[in-house]
Every structure is written in C-alpha cells, then in structure tokens.
CSV table of C-alpha atoms in Angstrom, one decimal:
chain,number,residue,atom,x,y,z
A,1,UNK,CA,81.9,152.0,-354.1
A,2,UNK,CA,78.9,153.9,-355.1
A,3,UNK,CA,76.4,154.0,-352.0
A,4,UNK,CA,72.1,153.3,-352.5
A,5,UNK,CA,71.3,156.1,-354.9
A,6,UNK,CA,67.7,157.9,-355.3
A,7,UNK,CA,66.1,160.5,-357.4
A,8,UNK,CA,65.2,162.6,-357.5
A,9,UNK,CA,66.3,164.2,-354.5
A,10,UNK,CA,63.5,167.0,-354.8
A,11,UNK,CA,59.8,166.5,-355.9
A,12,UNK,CA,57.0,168.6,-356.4
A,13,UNK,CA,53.4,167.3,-357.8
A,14,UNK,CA,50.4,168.9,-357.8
A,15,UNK,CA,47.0,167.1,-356.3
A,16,UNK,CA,46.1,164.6,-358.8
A,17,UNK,CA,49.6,164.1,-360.3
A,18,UNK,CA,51.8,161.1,-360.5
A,19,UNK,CA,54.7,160.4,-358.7
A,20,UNK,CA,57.8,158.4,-359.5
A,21,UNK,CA,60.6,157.5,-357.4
A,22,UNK,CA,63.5,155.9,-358.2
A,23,UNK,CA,66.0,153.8,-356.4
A,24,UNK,CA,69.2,152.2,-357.0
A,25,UNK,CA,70.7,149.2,-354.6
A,26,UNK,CA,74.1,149.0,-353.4
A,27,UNK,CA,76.2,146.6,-356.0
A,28,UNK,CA,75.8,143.0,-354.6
A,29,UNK,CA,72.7,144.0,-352.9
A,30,UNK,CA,69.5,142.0,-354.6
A,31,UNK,CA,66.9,143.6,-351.9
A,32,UNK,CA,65.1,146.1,-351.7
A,33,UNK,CA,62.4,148.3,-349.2
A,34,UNK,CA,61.2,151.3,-349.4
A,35,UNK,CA,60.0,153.6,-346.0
A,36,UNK,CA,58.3,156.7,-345.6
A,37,UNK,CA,58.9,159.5,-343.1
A,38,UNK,CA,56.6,162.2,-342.1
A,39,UNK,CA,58.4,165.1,-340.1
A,40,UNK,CA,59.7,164.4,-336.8
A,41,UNK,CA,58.9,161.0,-336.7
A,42,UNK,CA,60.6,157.6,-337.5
A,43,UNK,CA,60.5,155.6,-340.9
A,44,UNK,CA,57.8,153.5,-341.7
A,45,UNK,CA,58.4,150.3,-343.9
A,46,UNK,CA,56.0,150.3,-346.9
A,47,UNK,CA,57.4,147.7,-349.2
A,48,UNK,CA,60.1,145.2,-350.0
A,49,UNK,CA,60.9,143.7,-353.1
A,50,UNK,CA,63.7,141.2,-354.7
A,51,UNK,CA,64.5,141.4,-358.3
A,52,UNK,CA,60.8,141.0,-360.1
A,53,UNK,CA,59.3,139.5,-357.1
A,54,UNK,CA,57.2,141.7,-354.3
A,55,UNK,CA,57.9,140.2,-351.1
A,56,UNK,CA,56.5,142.3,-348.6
A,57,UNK,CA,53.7,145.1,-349.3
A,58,UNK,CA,52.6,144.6,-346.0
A,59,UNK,CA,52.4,148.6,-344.8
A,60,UNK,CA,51.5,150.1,-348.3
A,61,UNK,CA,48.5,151.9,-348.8
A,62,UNK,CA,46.3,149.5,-351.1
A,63,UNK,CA,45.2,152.3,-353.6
A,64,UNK,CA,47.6,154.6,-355.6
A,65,UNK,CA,50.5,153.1,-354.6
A,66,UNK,CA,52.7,150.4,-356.5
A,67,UNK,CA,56.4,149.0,-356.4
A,68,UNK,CA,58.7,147.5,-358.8
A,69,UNK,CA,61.8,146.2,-359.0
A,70,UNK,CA,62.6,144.9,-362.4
A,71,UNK,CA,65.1,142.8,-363.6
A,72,UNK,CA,66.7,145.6,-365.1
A,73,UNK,CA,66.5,149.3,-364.0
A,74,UNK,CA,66.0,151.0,-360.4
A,75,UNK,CA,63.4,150.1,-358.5
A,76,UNK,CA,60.2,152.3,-358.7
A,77,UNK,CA,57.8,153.5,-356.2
A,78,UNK,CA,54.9,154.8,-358.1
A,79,UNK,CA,51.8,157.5,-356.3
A,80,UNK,CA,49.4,157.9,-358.8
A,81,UNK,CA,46.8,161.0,-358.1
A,82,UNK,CA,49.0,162.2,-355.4
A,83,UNK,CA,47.3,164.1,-352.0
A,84,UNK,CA,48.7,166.3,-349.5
A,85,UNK,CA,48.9,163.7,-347.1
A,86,UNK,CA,51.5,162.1,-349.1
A,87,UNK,CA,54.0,164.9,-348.8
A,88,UNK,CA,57.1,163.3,-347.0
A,89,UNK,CA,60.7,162.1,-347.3
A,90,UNK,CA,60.9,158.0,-348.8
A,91,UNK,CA,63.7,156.1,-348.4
A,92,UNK,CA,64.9,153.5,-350.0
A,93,UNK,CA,67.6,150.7,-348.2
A,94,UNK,CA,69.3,147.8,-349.9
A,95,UNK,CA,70.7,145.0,-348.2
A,96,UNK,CA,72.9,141.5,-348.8
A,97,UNK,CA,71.0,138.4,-349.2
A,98,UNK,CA,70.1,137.0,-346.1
A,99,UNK,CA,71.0,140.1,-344.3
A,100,UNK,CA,68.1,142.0,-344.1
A,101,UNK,CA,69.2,143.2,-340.7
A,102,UNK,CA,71.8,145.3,-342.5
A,103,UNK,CA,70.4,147.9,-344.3
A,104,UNK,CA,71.7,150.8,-345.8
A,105,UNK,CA,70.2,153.7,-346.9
A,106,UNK,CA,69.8,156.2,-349.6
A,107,UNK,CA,69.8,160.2,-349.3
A,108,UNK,CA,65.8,160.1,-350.1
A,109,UNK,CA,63.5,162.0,-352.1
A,110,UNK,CA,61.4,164.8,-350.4
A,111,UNK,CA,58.2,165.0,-352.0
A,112,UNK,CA,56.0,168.0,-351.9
A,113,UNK,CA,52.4,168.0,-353.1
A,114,UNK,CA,50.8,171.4,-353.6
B,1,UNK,CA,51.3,150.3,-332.9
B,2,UNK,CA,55.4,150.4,-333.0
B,3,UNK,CA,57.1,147.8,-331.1
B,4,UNK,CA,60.0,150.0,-330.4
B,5,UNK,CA,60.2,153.6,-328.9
B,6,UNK,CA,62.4,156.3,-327.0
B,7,UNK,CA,62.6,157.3,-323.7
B,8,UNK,CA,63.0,160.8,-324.6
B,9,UNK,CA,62.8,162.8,-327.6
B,10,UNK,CA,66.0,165.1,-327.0
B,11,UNK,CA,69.4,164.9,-325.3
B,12,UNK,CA,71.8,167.7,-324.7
B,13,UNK,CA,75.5,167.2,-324.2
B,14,UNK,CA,78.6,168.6,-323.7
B,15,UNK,CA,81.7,168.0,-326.2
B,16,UNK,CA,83.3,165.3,-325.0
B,17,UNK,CA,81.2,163.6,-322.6
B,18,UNK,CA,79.8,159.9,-323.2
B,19,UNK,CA,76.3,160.1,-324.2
B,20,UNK,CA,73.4,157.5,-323.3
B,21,UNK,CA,70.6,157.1,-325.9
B,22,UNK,CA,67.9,154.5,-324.5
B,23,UNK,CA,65.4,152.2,-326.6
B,24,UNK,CA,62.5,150.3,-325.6
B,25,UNK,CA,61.2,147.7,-327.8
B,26,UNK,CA,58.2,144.8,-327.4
B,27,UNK,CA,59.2,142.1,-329.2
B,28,UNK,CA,60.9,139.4,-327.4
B,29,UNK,CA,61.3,137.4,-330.6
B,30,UNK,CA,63.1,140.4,-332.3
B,31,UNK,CA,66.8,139.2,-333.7
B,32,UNK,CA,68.7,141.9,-334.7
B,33,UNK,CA,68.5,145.6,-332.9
B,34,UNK,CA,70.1,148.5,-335.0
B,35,UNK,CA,71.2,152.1,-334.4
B,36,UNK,CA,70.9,154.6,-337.5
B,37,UNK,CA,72.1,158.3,-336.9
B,38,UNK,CA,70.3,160.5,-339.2
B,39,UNK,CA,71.4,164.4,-340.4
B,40,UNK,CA,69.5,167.0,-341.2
B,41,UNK,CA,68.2,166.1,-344.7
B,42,UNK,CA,70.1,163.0,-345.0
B,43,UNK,CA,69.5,159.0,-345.3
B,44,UNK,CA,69.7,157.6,-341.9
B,45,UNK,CA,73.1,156.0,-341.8
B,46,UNK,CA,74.0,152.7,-340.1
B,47,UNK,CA,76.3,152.4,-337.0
B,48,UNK,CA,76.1,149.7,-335.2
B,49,UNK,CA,73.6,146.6,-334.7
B,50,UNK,CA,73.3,143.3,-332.1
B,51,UNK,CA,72.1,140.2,-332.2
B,52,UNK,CA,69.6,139.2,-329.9
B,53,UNK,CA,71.9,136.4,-328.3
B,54,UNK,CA,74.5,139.1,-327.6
B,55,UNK,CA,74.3,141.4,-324.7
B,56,UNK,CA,77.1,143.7,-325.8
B,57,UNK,CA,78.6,144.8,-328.9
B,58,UNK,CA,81.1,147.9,-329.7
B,59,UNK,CA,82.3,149.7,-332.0
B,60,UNK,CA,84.4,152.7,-332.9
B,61,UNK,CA,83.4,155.0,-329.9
B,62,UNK,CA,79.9,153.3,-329.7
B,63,UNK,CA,78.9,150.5,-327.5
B,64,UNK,CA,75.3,149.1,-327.5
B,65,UNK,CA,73.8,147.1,-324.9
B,66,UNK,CA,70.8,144.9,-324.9
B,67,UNK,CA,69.0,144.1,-321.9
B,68,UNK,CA,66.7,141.6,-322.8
B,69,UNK,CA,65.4,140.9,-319.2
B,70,UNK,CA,63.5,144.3,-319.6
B,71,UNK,CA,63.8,144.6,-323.6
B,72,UNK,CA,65.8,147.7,-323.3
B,73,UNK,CA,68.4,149.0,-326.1
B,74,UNK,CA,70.7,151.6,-325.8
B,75,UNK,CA,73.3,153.4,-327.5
B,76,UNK,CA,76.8,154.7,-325.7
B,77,UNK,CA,78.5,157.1,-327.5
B,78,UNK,CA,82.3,158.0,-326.2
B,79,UNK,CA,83.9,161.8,-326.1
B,80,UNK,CA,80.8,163.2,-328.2
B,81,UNK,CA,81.6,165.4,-330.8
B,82,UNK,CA,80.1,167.9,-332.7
B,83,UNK,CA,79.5,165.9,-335.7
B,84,UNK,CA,77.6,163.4,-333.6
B,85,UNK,CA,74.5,165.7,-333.3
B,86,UNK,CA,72.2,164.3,-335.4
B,87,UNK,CA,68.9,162.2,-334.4
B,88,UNK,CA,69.5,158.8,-333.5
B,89,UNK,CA,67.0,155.9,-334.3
B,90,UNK,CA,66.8,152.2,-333.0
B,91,UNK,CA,64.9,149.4,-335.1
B,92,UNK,CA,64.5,146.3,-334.8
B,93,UNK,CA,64.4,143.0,-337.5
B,94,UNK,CA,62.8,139.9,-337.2
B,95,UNK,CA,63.9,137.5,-339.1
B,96,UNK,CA,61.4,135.0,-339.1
B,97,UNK,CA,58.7,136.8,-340.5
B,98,UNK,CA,58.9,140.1,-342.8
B,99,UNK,CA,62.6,141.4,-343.4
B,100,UNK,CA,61.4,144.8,-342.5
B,101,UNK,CA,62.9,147.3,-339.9
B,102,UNK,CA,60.7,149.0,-337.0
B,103,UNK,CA,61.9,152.4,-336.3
B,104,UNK,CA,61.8,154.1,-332.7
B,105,UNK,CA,60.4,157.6,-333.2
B,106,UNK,CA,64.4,158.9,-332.4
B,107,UNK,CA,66.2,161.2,-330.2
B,108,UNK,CA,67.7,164.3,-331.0
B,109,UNK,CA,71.3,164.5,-329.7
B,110,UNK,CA,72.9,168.2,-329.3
B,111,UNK,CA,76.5,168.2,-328.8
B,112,UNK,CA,77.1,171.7,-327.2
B,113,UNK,CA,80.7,172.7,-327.8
C-alpha cells in the first residue's frame, strides 16, 4: 500500500527559474494540501485542492505560485521565477473524504534556489 | 499568528522513561488535535489524534490528553526509545471552516541511551 509519493525529493533552481513539484495521494484519498517548512520551524498550510477543484488557497502567496490537481496526474505545485526566500522543504498530505483531520504525509521535496 | 504552540523547544530523556510533550493551542472551536513525529529529513508522520469531545485517547505507547479547560494538548510517550527521537508537532483541524492543519512550532525529543 504505496504511501503519498513526491518528487522530486531534491531540487535546485536558480533565481528566476521555475519550479515544479509533484505529488501523488494515497489510493482512496481524493484530497489534497500542500505546506511549506522553513528550517526549524512547523509546516505552514498553502493550499488544498480536490480533484480539479481548488478549495483552499488561503495561505499561498498570490504571485508566482499556482496548484493543480487534475483529473488525471499528480498534483502540481508550480513557483514560477523562483527567489531565495523560497528555498524550503514542501509537503504534500492526502487524506479520506471527510477526514481531513487525518492526514498523511509524503517524504517532501527540498528545494534550493541559488 | 499560529493558534497552536510549544512550551518548549527541546526535551531530553533517558531510555526508557515516559516522556511528556505539552501543546498549547487558541482555538476553542478546534475539533480534532493531532501529534506528527517528524525525522530528520523525513515527512512528518501521524501518530495519534483526539477529538475535541474526548479528553483521553491512547495508543501503542502514546496517550494524549486534552484539557480543554485551559486548551492544553499533550503527548505521553511510554519506555522511550531511541527511535523516538525525532521532533514532535501538534496541529489542530477545524472542521467547520478550511480543512487545513495548524502546526505547533515542535519539540525536539532526545532519547539518551
């Protein structure tokens, strides 16, 4: 029973590059969010998302960020003309329907702008 | 600002004592509370979570206990181990508005052997 998957695990962009993330629920699991984490701190929610439908894009940044989750496919978190700031580890969870209490989370992707 | 946070940011224990990992959260109308553990370049991983009509829930080794009175969360861990160093979050989900999770800023637990 494969777990939430992401890739990749590793990502380096230089300033002004894009960024793609990808993320892949649990089976059964139709939702989707996306956090960030900055060194020793705790996640920050950024964005959650059911199949074609953006629910909640309540704590991401309203330029050069975008999220999908197409009827087909991973989900995607897109950073588009990336900036140091954005170096961090993003996480993606998937839950049940219904259940949003009971996430589960994948291994992340560190991202690294130079 | 977060609605949930830490006591303290580290705890140091010795193999096989019970450790005591506190939360302090704002929202009263919060439903769920959860405990993550997170490794050292890993996804936080889910170990337990209570309802906010419960004040006690276990688990294997782990008890949590919710005190709403003074909206305080906290994690009990049996006979520590040394695979139970890692950092340990609490978040909270409320269900009647965004599905989202607020993290704590976490504790680091050391499990000295």
């Amino acid at each position: 029973n494969a777990g939430v998957m992401q890739n990749p695990r590793h990502l380096v962009r230089r300033r002004g590059q894009e960024a793609r993330l990808r993320c892949s629920p649990m089976k059964g699991h139709s939702h989707v969010y996306w956090y960030r984490q900055l060194p020793e701190e705790g996640l920050k929610f950024m964005v959650y998302l059911q199949k074609e439908n953006i629910i909640d894009e309540s704590g991401m940044p309203k330029e050069r960020f975008s999220a999908e989750f197409p009827k087909e496919g991973p989900s995607i978190l897109r950073i588009q003309q990336v900036v140091r700031g954005d170096s961090a580890a993003y996480f993606c969870a998937s839950s049940p329907p219904y259940r949003a209490y009971e996430q589960y989370f994948g291994p992340g992707t560190r991202l690294t702008v130079t | 600002g977060e609605s949930v946070g830490l006591h303290l940011p580290t705890l140091s224990v010795q193999e096989g004592d019970n450790s005591i990992i506190n939360c302090a959260y704002s929202n009263s109308a919060s439903d769920y509370f959860i405990w993550y553990k997170q490794e050292s370049g890993k996804g936080p991983q889910f170990i337990i979570d209570i309802r906010s009509n419960m004040d006690k829930r276990q688990g294997q080794r782990v008890t949590v206990l919710l005190n709403k009175t003074v909206k305080h969360l906290s994690l009990q861990i049996a006979a520590t181990q040394p695979g139970d160093s890692a950092v340990y979050f609490c978040a909270e989900n409320y269900q009647g508005g965004s599905e989202k999770l607020v993290f704590g800023k976490g504790t680091k637990l050391t499990v000295n052997p």
